[in-house]
Short mmCIF file of C-alpha atoms in Angstrom, two decimals:
data_model
loop_
_atom_site.label_atom_id
_atom_site.label_comp_id
_atom_site.label_asym_id
_atom_site.label_seq_id
_atom_site.Cartn_x
_atom_site.Cartn_y
_atom_site.Cartn_z
CA MET U 1 39.87 -151.72 82.47
CA THR U 2 37.02 -151.39 84.94
CA GLU U 3 37.18 -153.91 87.75
CA PRO U 4 34.16 -156.28 87.71
CA ALA U 5 31.72 -155.41 90.46
CA ALA U 6 31.19 -157.86 93.30
CA ARG U 7 27.59 -158.85 93.97
CA ILE U 8 25.61 -160.74 96.56
CA LEU U 9 24.39 -164.10 95.26
CA PHE U 10 22.52 -165.21 98.37
CA ASP U 11 21.60 -164.00 101.85
CA ASP U 12 18.99 -165.61 104.09
CA GLY U 13 20.01 -163.91 107.33
CA HIS U 14 22.25 -166.84 108.25
CA LEU U 15 24.77 -166.84 105.41
CA ARG U 16 25.77 -164.33 102.78
CA VAL U 17 27.39 -165.45 99.54
CA VAL U 18 29.38 -162.87 97.57
CA LEU U 19 30.72 -163.31 94.04
CA GLN U 20 33.72 -161.25 92.94
CA PRO U 21 34.65 -162.08 89.31
CA ALA U 22 38.27 -161.93 88.29
CA GLU U 23 39.47 -159.13 86.05
CA GLY U 24 39.75 -160.72 82.61
CA LYS U 25 39.88 -164.47 82.19
CA ALA U 26 39.98 -166.21 85.56
CA ARG U 27 42.80 -168.65 86.37
CA GLY U 28 40.45 -170.57 88.64
CA THR U 29 38.03 -170.06 91.52
CA LEU U 30 38.65 -169.56 95.22
CA LEU U 31 35.72 -170.44 97.47
CA THR U 32 36.32 -169.01 100.94
CA PHE U 33 34.62 -169.44 104.29
CA ALA U 34 35.22 -166.47 106.59
CA ASP U 35 36.70 -166.96 110.04
CA LEU U 36 35.15 -166.39 113.46
CA THR U 37 35.54 -162.61 113.51
CA PHE U 38 34.51 -161.73 109.93
CA ARG U 39 30.90 -160.54 109.46
CA PRO U 40 28.83 -159.59 106.39
CA ASP U 41 29.49 -156.03 105.25
CA GLY U 42 28.09 -155.18 101.85
CA THR U 43 29.97 -157.14 99.21
CA ARG U 44 33.08 -157.72 101.32
CA ALA U 45 34.24 -161.31 101.66
CA TRP U 46 37.20 -163.05 103.28
CA GLY U 47 40.05 -163.54 100.79
CA MET U 48 39.05 -160.81 98.35
CA VAL U 49 42.45 -159.14 98.08
CA PRO U 50 44.56 -162.23 97.29
CA ALA U 51 41.90 -163.56 94.90
CA ARG U 52 42.00 -160.29 92.96
CA ARG U 53 45.80 -160.27 92.85
CA LEU U 54 45.90 -163.89 91.70
CA GLY U 55 43.32 -163.44 88.95
CA LEU U 56 40.82 -165.80 90.59
CA ASP U 57 37.06 -165.64 90.73
CA LEU U 58 36.02 -165.45 94.37
CA ILE U 59 32.97 -167.01 95.97
CA GLY U 60 32.98 -165.72 99.53
CA ILE U 61 30.69 -167.31 102.13
CA VAL U 62 30.27 -165.25 105.28
CA SER U 63 28.24 -166.24 108.33
CA HIS U 64 26.09 -163.73 110.20
CA ALA U 65 27.08 -165.39 113.50
CA PRO U 66 29.93 -167.41 115.04
CA ASP U 67 28.03 -170.62 114.31
CA TRP U 68 30.57 -172.85 112.50
CA TYR U 69 28.44 -172.98 109.36
CA PRO U 70 25.72 -175.52 110.23
CA ALA U 71 24.99 -177.92 107.37
CA ARG U 72 21.41 -176.79 106.86
CA SER U 73 22.58 -173.19 106.37
CA VAL U 74 25.12 -174.24 103.74
CA GLU U 75 22.56 -176.45 102.01
CA ALA U 76 20.30 -173.43 101.69
CA ALA U 77 23.07 -171.52 99.91
CA ALA U 78 24.26 -174.42 97.75
CA ARG U 79 21.92 -173.73 94.83
CA ALA U 80 23.38 -170.22 94.49
CA VAL U 81 26.98 -171.46 94.71
CA ARG U 82 27.16 -174.56 92.51
CA PRO U 83 26.76 -172.80 89.11
CA PHE U 84 30.03 -170.91 89.72
CA VAL U 85 32.11 -173.92 90.79
CA ASP U 86 34.44 -175.74 88.39
CA ALA U 87 37.26 -178.28 88.44
CA ARG U 88 39.81 -175.60 89.40
CA THR U 89 37.94 -174.46 92.50
CA VAL U 90 39.60 -174.74 95.90
CA ALA U 91 37.66 -174.32 99.15
CA TYR U 92 39.81 -172.29 101.55
CA GLY U 93 39.37 -171.21 105.15
CA TYR U 94 41.02 -170.53 108.48
CA SER U 95 39.90 -171.86 111.88
CA MET U 96 36.06 -171.79 111.82
CA GLY U 97 36.26 -171.26 108.06
CA ALA U 98 38.72 -174.15 107.72
CA HIS U 99 36.25 -176.48 109.41
CA ALA U 100 33.63 -175.40 106.89
CA ALA U 101 35.98 -175.82 103.92
CA LEU U 102 36.53 -179.47 104.87
CA LYS U 103 32.96 -180.26 105.86
CA HIS U 104 31.10 -178.49 103.06
CA ALA U 105 33.38 -178.49 99.98
CA ARG U 106 31.90 -181.75 98.66
CA ARG U 107 28.39 -180.50 99.49
CA LEU U 108 29.03 -177.52 97.20
CA GLY U 109 30.56 -179.57 94.40
CA VAL U 110 34.21 -178.70 95.19
CA ASN U 111 36.89 -181.40 95.03
CA HIS U 112 39.81 -179.59 96.69
CA ALA U 113 40.11 -177.95 100.11
CA LEU U 114 42.90 -176.09 101.90
CA ALA U 115 42.10 -175.82 105.61
CA ILE U 116 44.36 -173.77 107.90
CA SER U 117 44.17 -174.61 111.64
CA PRO U 118 40.75 -176.28 111.33
CA GLN U 119 38.49 -177.69 114.02
CA TYR U 120 37.04 -181.18 113.79
CA SER U 121 34.37 -180.13 116.29
CA ILE U 122 33.86 -177.46 118.94
CA ASP U 123 31.98 -179.87 121.18
CA PRO U 124 34.33 -180.28 124.19
CA ALA U 125 33.00 -183.79 124.68
CA VAL U 126 34.25 -184.74 121.21
CA VAL U 127 37.67 -183.04 121.39
CA PRO U 128 38.28 -182.68 125.14
CA GLU U 129 41.74 -181.15 124.64
CA ASP U 130 40.17 -178.02 123.12
CA ASN U 131 37.65 -175.87 124.98
CA ARG U 132 38.54 -172.57 123.29
CA TYR U 133 35.21 -172.38 121.51
CA ALA U 134 33.02 -174.31 123.95
CA GLY U 135 31.06 -171.14 124.67
CA TYR U 136 29.82 -171.12 121.07
CA PHE U 137 28.64 -174.73 121.12
CA ARG U 138 24.87 -175.27 121.01
CA ARG U 139 23.87 -178.91 121.14
CA LYS U 140 20.73 -178.52 119.04
CA LEU U 141 22.28 -176.17 116.47
CA HIS U 142 25.50 -178.15 116.18
CA ALA U 143 24.17 -181.70 116.02
CA GLY U 144 26.43 -183.49 113.55
CA LEU U 145 29.03 -180.71 113.60
CA HIS U 146 31.97 -183.11 113.46
CA ILE U 147 33.44 -183.98 110.06
CA ASP U 148 32.50 -187.40 108.69
CA ALA U 149 34.76 -189.25 106.27
CA ASP U 150 32.13 -189.14 103.50
CA GLU U 151 31.95 -185.34 103.83
CA LEU U 152 35.62 -184.76 103.06
CA PRO U 153 36.36 -183.71 99.47
CA PRO U 154 38.57 -185.95 97.32
CA VAL U 155 41.64 -183.78 98.02
CA PRO U 156 41.51 -182.43 101.60
CA VAL U 157 44.68 -180.67 102.79
CA ILE U 158 45.08 -179.35 106.32
CA VAL U 159 47.86 -177.14 107.65
CA ALA U 160 48.22 -177.11 111.43
CA ASP U 161 50.81 -177.05 114.22
CA PRO U 162 51.29 -180.61 115.51
CA TYR U 163 52.85 -179.31 118.75
CA HIS U 164 50.00 -176.97 119.60
CA ARG U 165 47.78 -178.75 122.11
CA GLU U 166 44.41 -177.67 120.76
CA ASP U 167 45.15 -177.44 117.04
CA GLY U 168 47.14 -180.67 117.11
CA ALA U 169 44.26 -182.51 118.78
CA GLN U 170 41.78 -181.17 116.23
CA ALA U 171 44.01 -182.16 113.30
CA ARG U 172 44.49 -185.67 114.69
CA ALA U 173 40.72 -186.04 115.05
CA ILE U 174 40.27 -185.04 111.40
CA MET U 175 42.93 -187.52 110.30
CA ALA U 176 41.20 -190.25 112.30
CA ALA U 177 37.89 -189.43 110.61
CA GLY U 178 39.13 -189.95 107.06
CA LEU U 179 42.08 -189.81 104.72
CA ALA U 180 43.48 -186.28 104.51
CA HIS U 181 46.87 -184.71 103.86
CA TRP U 182 48.30 -183.03 106.97
CA VAL U 183 51.08 -180.58 106.18
CA PRO U 184 52.66 -179.62 109.53
CA ALA U 185 53.30 -176.02 110.51
CA PRO U 186 55.50 -176.57 113.59
CA PHE U 187 55.47 -173.94 116.33
CA MET U 188 53.02 -171.69 114.46
CA GLU U 189 50.41 -172.24 117.20
CA HIS U 190 47.02 -171.03 115.90
CA TRP U 191 48.83 -168.56 113.65
CA ALA U 192 49.57 -170.90 110.73
CA ILE U 193 47.48 -168.56 108.55
CA HIS U 194 50.39 -166.11 108.68
CA LEU U 195 52.37 -168.43 106.43
CA PHE U 196 49.88 -167.56 103.67
CA ARG U 197 49.78 -163.78 104.06
CA SER U 198 51.68 -163.35 100.80
CA SER U 199 49.35 -163.61 97.81
CA GLN U 200 52.16 -165.22 95.84
CA VAL U 201 52.64 -167.92 98.48
CA LEU U 202 48.89 -168.53 98.65
CA GLY U 203 48.78 -168.89 94.88
CA GLU U 204 51.59 -171.44 94.92
CA ALA U 205 49.88 -173.29 97.77
CA LEU U 206 46.59 -173.47 95.84
CA ASP U 207 48.46 -174.88 92.84
CA THR U 208 49.92 -177.68 95.01
CA VAL U 209 46.44 -178.51 96.30
CA LEU U 210 45.00 -178.64 92.78
CA ALA U 211 47.91 -180.90 91.80
CA ASN U 212 47.30 -183.09 94.87
CA ASP U 213 50.96 -182.59 95.80
CA PRO U 214 51.23 -182.14 99.58
CA LEU U 215 54.99 -182.71 99.44
CA ALA U 216 55.37 -179.58 97.30
CA LEU U 217 53.27 -177.66 99.82
CA ARG U 218 55.46 -178.92 102.66
CA GLN U 219 58.57 -177.70 100.82
CA LEU U 220 56.92 -174.34 100.14
CA LEU U 221 56.12 -173.83 103.82
CA ARG U 222 59.60 -174.90 104.83
CA ARG U 223 60.97 -172.07 102.71
CA ARG U 224 58.51 -169.72 104.42
CA ARG U 225 60.29 -170.37 107.69
CA GLN U 226 63.02 -168.04 106.53
CA THR U 227 60.76 -165.10 107.40
CA HIS U 228 60.31 -162.85 110.40
CA VAL U 229 56.85 -164.32 111.01
CA TRP U 230 58.21 -167.82 111.50
CA HIS U 231 61.09 -166.66 113.69
CA ARG U 232 58.78 -164.57 115.83
CA VAL U 233 56.18 -167.29 116.35
CA VAL U 234 58.77 -169.94 117.21
CA ALA U 235 60.45 -167.47 119.58
CA ARG U 236 57.11 -167.11 121.36
CA GLU U 237 56.81 -170.86 121.75
CA ALA U 238 60.40 -171.17 122.99
CA LEU U 239 59.80 -168.48 125.59
CA ARG U 240 56.52 -170.06 126.68
CA ARG U 241 58.37 -173.36 127.22
CA GLY U 242 61.20 -171.70 129.15
CA HIS U 243 63.90 -172.04 126.48
CA GLU U 244 65.24 -168.54 127.04
CA ASP U 245 68.46 -168.77 125.03
CA ARG U 246 66.68 -170.28 122.03
CA ALA U 247 64.02 -167.57 122.24
CA THR U 248 66.73 -164.91 122.22
CA HIS U 249 68.38 -166.45 119.15
CA LEU U 250 65.05 -166.62 117.31
CA ARG U 251 64.18 -163.00 118.15
CA GLU U 252 67.52 -161.99 116.66
CA GLY U 253 66.57 -163.91 113.52
CA ALA U 254 63.20 -162.18 113.40
CA LEU U 255 64.94 -158.80 113.55
CA ARG U 256 67.31 -159.80 110.76
CA HIS U 257 64.30 -160.67 108.61
CA GLY U 258 62.66 -157.29 109.25
CA CYS U 259 60.36 -157.86 112.21
CA ASP U 260 59.12 -154.76 114.02
CA PRO U 261 60.99 -154.63 117.37
CA ALA U 262 57.81 -153.42 119.07
CA LEU U 263 56.10 -156.72 118.25
CA LEU U 264 58.92 -158.69 119.87
CA ARG U 265 58.77 -156.46 122.96
CA ASP U 266 55.01 -157.01 123.22
CA ASP U 267 55.53 -160.76 122.95
CA GLN U 268 57.99 -160.69 125.84
CA ARG U 269 55.67 -158.59 127.97
CA GLU U 270 52.93 -161.12 127.37
CA LEU U 271 54.94 -164.31 127.80
CA VAL U 272 57.70 -163.57 130.33
CA PRO U 273 55.28 -163.55 133.31
CA MET U 274 53.77 -166.81 132.05
CA MET U 275 57.21 -168.39 131.79
CA LEU U 276 58.29 -167.18 135.23
CA ARG U 277 55.01 -168.38 136.76
CA ARG U 278 55.71 -171.79 135.26
CA PHE U 279 59.14 -171.80 136.93
CA PHE U 280 57.48 -170.74 140.19
CA GLU U 281 54.81 -173.46 140.05
CA ASP U 282 57.39 -176.10 139.12
CA GLY U 283 59.58 -175.10 142.06
CA SER U 284 62.40 -174.07 139.70
CA TRP U 285 62.90 -170.94 141.74
CA HIS U 286 66.59 -170.62 140.87
CA ARG U 287 65.46 -169.77 137.33
CA LEU U 288 63.76 -166.68 138.73
CA ASP U 289 67.01 -165.23 140.01
CA ALA U 290 68.05 -163.47 136.79
CA ALA U 291 64.57 -162.12 136.08
CA TRP U 292 65.41 -158.43 136.55
CA SER U 293 68.72 -158.46 134.70
CA ARG U 294 67.20 -160.36 131.76
CA TYR U 295 63.74 -158.84 131.55
CA GLY U 296 63.61 -155.66 133.61
CA ALA U 297 64.33 -153.41 130.64
CA VAL U 298 61.83 -155.02 128.27
CA LEU U 299 59.10 -154.96 130.93
CA SER U 300 59.79 -151.32 131.79
CA GLY U 301 56.58 -149.32 131.64
CA ALA U 302 54.34 -152.41 131.56
CA PHE U 303 52.54 -152.32 134.89
CA ASP U 304 50.78 -155.69 134.89
CA PRO U 305 53.75 -157.95 134.15
CA LEU U 306 56.01 -155.95 136.49
CA GLN U 307 53.74 -156.33 139.50
CA GLU U 308 52.95 -159.97 138.69
CA VAL U 309 56.61 -160.94 138.59
CA GLY U 310 57.24 -158.97 141.78
CA HIS U 311 54.60 -160.94 143.67
CA MET U 312 55.94 -164.25 142.35
CA LEU U 313 59.47 -163.44 143.46
CA THR U 314 58.25 -162.37 146.90
CA ALA U 315 56.31 -165.61 147.31
CA ALA U 316 59.45 -167.50 146.29
CA GLY U 317 61.34 -165.85 149.18
CA ARG U 318 63.31 -163.54 146.91
CA GLY U 319 62.46 -160.15 148.32
CA ALA U 320 65.62 -158.47 147.05
CA LEU U 321 64.85 -159.65 143.50
CA ALA U 322 61.21 -158.59 143.79
CA GLU U 323 61.99 -155.06 144.94
CA PRO U 324 63.02 -153.56 141.55
CA PHE U 325 59.92 -154.99 139.88
CA PHE U 326 57.63 -153.37 142.45
CA ARG U 327 59.48 -150.06 142.23
CA ALA U 328 59.25 -150.11 138.42
CA ALA U 329 55.53 -150.91 138.64
CA LEU U 330 55.00 -147.99 141.02
CA ASP U 331 56.78 -145.72 138.56
CA VAL U 332 53.90 -146.52 136.20
CA ARG U 333 50.99 -146.48 138.67
CA ARG U 334 50.83 -145.56 142.34
CA ASP U 335 47.12 -146.09 142.95
CA ILE U 336 47.19 -149.89 143.29
CA ALA U 337 47.37 -150.89 146.94
CA HIS U 338 48.72 -154.42 146.60
CA VAL U 339 51.83 -153.17 144.76
CA HIS U 340 52.71 -150.87 147.66
CA GLY U 341 52.04 -153.84 149.91
CA GLY U 342 54.26 -156.08 147.84
CA LEU U 343 57.13 -153.60 148.06
CA SER U 344 56.70 -153.40 151.82
CA VAL U 345 56.78 -157.19 152.16
CA ALA U 346 59.84 -157.41 149.89
CA LEU U 347 61.71 -154.85 152.01
CA SER U 348 60.71 -156.53 155.25
CA ALA U 349 61.98 -159.87 153.92
CA GLN U 350 65.39 -158.21 153.55
CA GLY U 351 65.35 -156.99 157.15
CA ARG U 352 64.87 -153.36 156.08
CA LEU U 353 62.08 -152.79 158.56
CA ARG U 354 61.97 -149.00 158.58
CA GLU U 355 61.88 -148.90 154.78
CA ALA U 356 59.11 -151.50 154.85
CA VAL U 357 57.12 -149.23 157.16
CA ASP U 358 57.76 -146.24 154.91
CA ALA U 359 56.60 -148.19 151.84
CA ALA U 360 53.38 -149.25 153.55
CA LEU U 361 52.70 -145.73 154.82
CA ALA U 362 53.38 -144.30 151.36
CA GLY U 363 50.83 -146.72 150.01
CA ARG U 364 48.32 -145.58 152.63
CA GLY U 365 48.85 -142.06 151.35
CA TRP U 366 48.08 -143.07 147.77
CA VAL U 367 45.26 -145.51 148.56
CA PRO U 368 43.91 -144.38 151.94
CA GLY U 369 40.77 -146.50 151.87
CA ASP U 370 42.36 -149.90 151.31
CA ALA U 371 41.87 -152.07 154.40
CA ALA U 372 44.45 -154.71 153.49
CA LEU U 373 47.14 -152.07 153.05
CA ALA U 374 46.19 -150.53 156.38
CA VAL U 375 46.67 -153.93 158.03
CA LEU U 376 50.04 -154.34 156.36
CA ALA U 377 51.13 -150.89 157.54
CA GLY U 378 50.13 -151.85 161.07
CA GLU U 379 52.01 -155.14 160.90
CA ALA U 380 55.12 -153.42 159.56
CA LEU U 381 55.01 -150.99 162.48
CA LEU U 382 54.55 -153.86 164.95
CA GLU U 383 57.60 -155.58 163.53
CA ALA U 384 59.52 -152.31 163.86
CA GLY U 385 58.55 -152.19 167.56
CA GLU U 386 55.96 -149.38 167.28
CA PRO U 387 52.68 -150.82 168.68
CA ALA U 388 51.22 -147.41 169.52
CA LEU U 389 51.78 -146.21 165.95
CA ALA U 390 50.40 -149.48 164.58
CA GLU U 391 47.08 -149.27 166.45
CA PRO U 392 45.39 -146.54 164.34
CA HIS U 393 46.13 -148.43 161.12
CA PHE U 394 44.35 -151.54 162.39
CA ARG U 395 41.43 -149.42 163.56
CA ALA U 396 41.29 -147.78 160.13
CA ALA U 397 41.08 -151.22 158.55
CA LEU U 398 38.13 -152.02 160.80
CA ALA U 399 36.25 -148.81 160.00
CA PRO U 400 33.41 -148.28 159.50
CA GLU U 401 32.62 -150.21 162.65
CA GLU U 402 30.57 -153.19 161.55
CA VAL U 403 29.09 -156.08 163.47
CA ASP U 404 31.83 -158.68 163.23
CA SER U 405 29.62 -161.40 161.79
CA ALA U 406 30.80 -161.29 158.19
CA THR U 407 31.57 -164.49 156.33
CA GLY U 408 33.96 -165.43 153.57
CA PRO U 409 36.94 -163.28 152.55
CA ARG U 410 35.59 -160.23 154.35
CA ALA U 411 35.59 -162.12 157.65
CA VAL U 412 39.17 -163.27 157.11
CA GLU U 413 40.31 -159.71 156.37
CA ARG U 414 38.58 -158.32 159.46
CA ALA U 415 39.96 -161.16 161.57
CA ARG U 416 43.49 -160.25 160.56
CA ALA U 417 42.84 -156.61 161.43
CA GLN U 418 41.39 -157.60 164.82
CA ALA U 419 44.39 -159.84 165.52
CA GLY U 420 46.77 -157.04 164.63
CA LEU U 421 44.85 -154.66 166.86
CA GLY U 422 45.09 -157.20 169.68
CA ARG U 423 48.85 -157.44 169.34
CA ALA U 424 49.20 -153.66 169.18
CA LEU U 425 47.13 -153.25 172.36
CA ALA U 426 49.08 -155.99 174.13
CA GLY U 427 52.30 -154.27 173.19
CA GLN U 428 51.05 -151.17 175.01
CA GLY U 429 50.11 -153.13 178.13
CA ARG U 430 46.35 -152.92 177.50
CA GLU U 431 45.76 -156.63 178.09
CA ALA U 432 41.98 -156.64 178.58
CA GLU U 433 41.39 -154.77 175.33
CA ALA U 434 43.91 -157.01 173.59
CA VAL U 435 42.16 -160.19 174.74
CA ALA U 436 38.80 -158.85 173.51
CA ALA U 437 40.24 -158.01 170.09
CA LEU U 438 41.90 -161.42 169.75
CA ARG U 439 38.66 -163.18 170.75
CA ARG U 440 36.91 -161.33 167.95
CA ALA U 441 39.65 -162.39 165.54
CA VAL U 442 39.25 -166.06 166.47
CA ALA U 443 35.47 -165.84 166.18
CA LEU U 444 35.76 -164.34 162.70
CA ASP U 445 38.34 -166.82 161.42
CA PRO U 446 38.46 -169.96 163.59
CA GLN U 447 40.79 -171.71 161.14
CA ALA U 448 43.57 -169.13 161.50
CA GLU U 449 46.12 -170.83 163.75
CA SER U 450 48.09 -167.65 164.41
CA HIS U 451 45.09 -165.77 165.84
CA ALA U 452 44.14 -168.58 168.24
CA LEU U 453 47.76 -169.08 169.28
CA ALA U 454 48.16 -165.37 170.03
CA LEU U 455 44.97 -165.41 172.14
CA ALA U 456 45.94 -168.50 174.14
CA THR U 457 49.46 -167.16 174.72
CA LEU U 458 48.16 -163.80 175.94
CA LEU U 459 45.66 -165.48 178.28
CA ARG U 460 48.44 -167.61 179.74
CA ASP U 461 50.77 -164.67 180.19
CA THR U 462 48.10 -162.58 181.90
CA GLY U 463 47.39 -165.34 184.45
CA ALA U 464 44.11 -166.62 182.98
CA ALA U 465 45.37 -170.20 182.98
CA GLU U 466 41.99 -171.94 182.76
CA GLU U 467 40.86 -169.78 179.85
CA ALA U 468 44.23 -170.28 178.19
CA LEU U 469 43.85 -174.06 178.56
CA LEU U 470 40.39 -174.00 176.96
CA ALA U 471 41.65 -171.80 174.12
CA CYS U 472 44.62 -174.11 173.59
CA GLN U 473 42.39 -177.20 173.53
CA GLY U 474 40.22 -175.58 170.89
CA LEU U 475 43.33 -174.69 168.91
CA LEU U 476 44.60 -178.29 169.03
CA ALA U 477 41.19 -179.60 167.98
CA ARG U 478 41.40 -177.49 164.84
CA HIS U 479 45.14 -177.90 164.28
CA PRO U 480 46.22 -181.22 165.86
CA ASP U 481 49.62 -181.12 164.16
CA SER U 482 50.56 -177.67 165.45
CA GLU U 483 53.88 -177.90 167.30
CA ALA U 484 53.42 -174.38 168.68
CA ALA U 485 50.05 -175.33 170.16
CA ARG U 486 51.51 -178.47 171.72
CA ARG U 487 54.35 -176.51 173.31
CA LEU U 488 51.88 -173.95 174.64
CA PHE U 489 49.68 -176.69 176.07
CA ALA U 490 52.69 -178.17 177.87
CA SER U 491 53.69 -174.76 179.25
CA LEU U 492 50.33 -174.36 180.96
CA ALA U 493 51.37 -177.01 183.48
CA ALA U 494 54.57 -175.15 184.31
CA ALA U 495 55.26 -172.60 187.04
CA PRO U 496 52.98 -169.54 187.41
CA PRO U 497 53.52 -167.00 184.65
CA THR U 498 55.76 -164.00 185.08
CA ARG U 499 54.92 -160.48 184.03
CA PRO U 500 53.23 -160.75 180.61
CA GLU U 501 55.26 -160.23 177.49
CA PRO U 502 53.48 -159.15 174.32
CA PRO U 503 53.04 -162.05 171.88
CA PRO U 504 55.28 -161.94 168.80
CA PRO U 505 53.50 -160.47 165.80
CA THR U 506 53.13 -162.24 162.49
CA THR U 507 55.84 -160.56 160.48
CA ALA U 508 55.31 -158.66 157.29
CA ALA U 509 58.16 -160.68 155.82
CA GLN U 510 56.05 -163.83 156.22
CA GLY U 511 53.33 -162.13 154.24
CA GLY U 512 50.59 -164.34 155.67
CA GLY U 513 47.13 -164.15 154.23
CA PHE U 514 47.84 -160.77 152.66
CA LEU U 515 50.50 -162.19 150.35
CA SER U 516 48.28 -165.13 149.48
CA ARG U 517 45.55 -162.70 148.54
CA LEU U 518 48.03 -160.65 146.48
CA LEU U 519 49.04 -163.70 144.48
CA GLY U 520 45.41 -164.53 143.91
CA ARG U 521 44.92 -161.06 142.44
CA GLY U 522 48.07 -161.13 140.31
#
């Protein structure tokens, strides 16, 4: 038998309405509203395949834009839709389409609606917990976008995750607006639509809606949890919340139910860094300690999560744990300066100074033009007691020679390079040049305590007591709680200085501003 041809019933440039008749006598009618990503394309409509398999007539409404189906647009299409609606019609949609199914079913003469992960409104002032779609909100276009109680059809059924922050807030707002049946889809996040991917399950769900039997729908979805989709989605949520053992158990269940292992690996690559960052921000640093043994293999080959975890572990003072992540990241890409820098800092934190120098110099070879990496190489050499070798790296970071009047991050970067140059020159006994470099560093970044402290210390040790006192007073004015500055101020009243000693460098293990910048980039 020839399949009935779909045809366009209506299109005004805002909405397109497509009719696909069932093959033979229809069991009912499915009226669908397409989601955010679906656009008009000939006679295609959202939900065509399951409608055909279920023997349902399909009325598919597709928006030309991500506009959440404004009421005036739907009113314009209503005359074309109503003649094909009957008592066994269910309005059905997901996300943006779910909002429309609830808001417009009654307007189109439909008494039943099944809304999966719907929005009550995309106005962030109305549902402040959800700003996912705030960029699509237009106050004039979306006046009255929220769902009023008198707009809901007689049998409105919503399926949403009560534990998902945004979807849960939207569902609660809908329930507050009017009487609706909320069938929970726990831990499905915004993926509750996956519970209905089977045409058979969708057909059974539509029957429960037509029968106004939400309890039967709840039981149906509970049975759906014995699938790889449910196990995978709940494993994602467990991992996001830091329940590692539960996530492992659920992934095993997903595999038993036929889930593609690649999907589970991709989930871990996405969510493990998020979980570890949560531990880091909460101060639960001990939970970072098993990161490599638990997740090194699954993250292998994934540059972004490897380097991100490496930087987190370094910032948590776990250089030895960070090292394998940086090395694995460099096995994937060697042209990213801050990863070479991270490895150098991690090695320095372990006291492996020569290896830290080698890592920084290797990075300079791969990314020769990166100023921050040049500074780190210089600092690593200073810590290793090689001021003469450090000097050219600081000068490279300052090239091309610019007038040192930059502002913002560029000034801070140049200040650190000037301070490093000053320490390198002081270490070679070139005090006058060192003082000049440190003065430039302080001028570029007056808030950097270490630069001002190094300058004041060098002035004291070279016999310039009055200048040292002025520098120290300025330092205390900016950092009144600095114990180092107070001790230095007290020392200026002591006996005349002996032969100058070079000031101690800021160590690469401390990371300083470079590590802070790395974490900002991670």
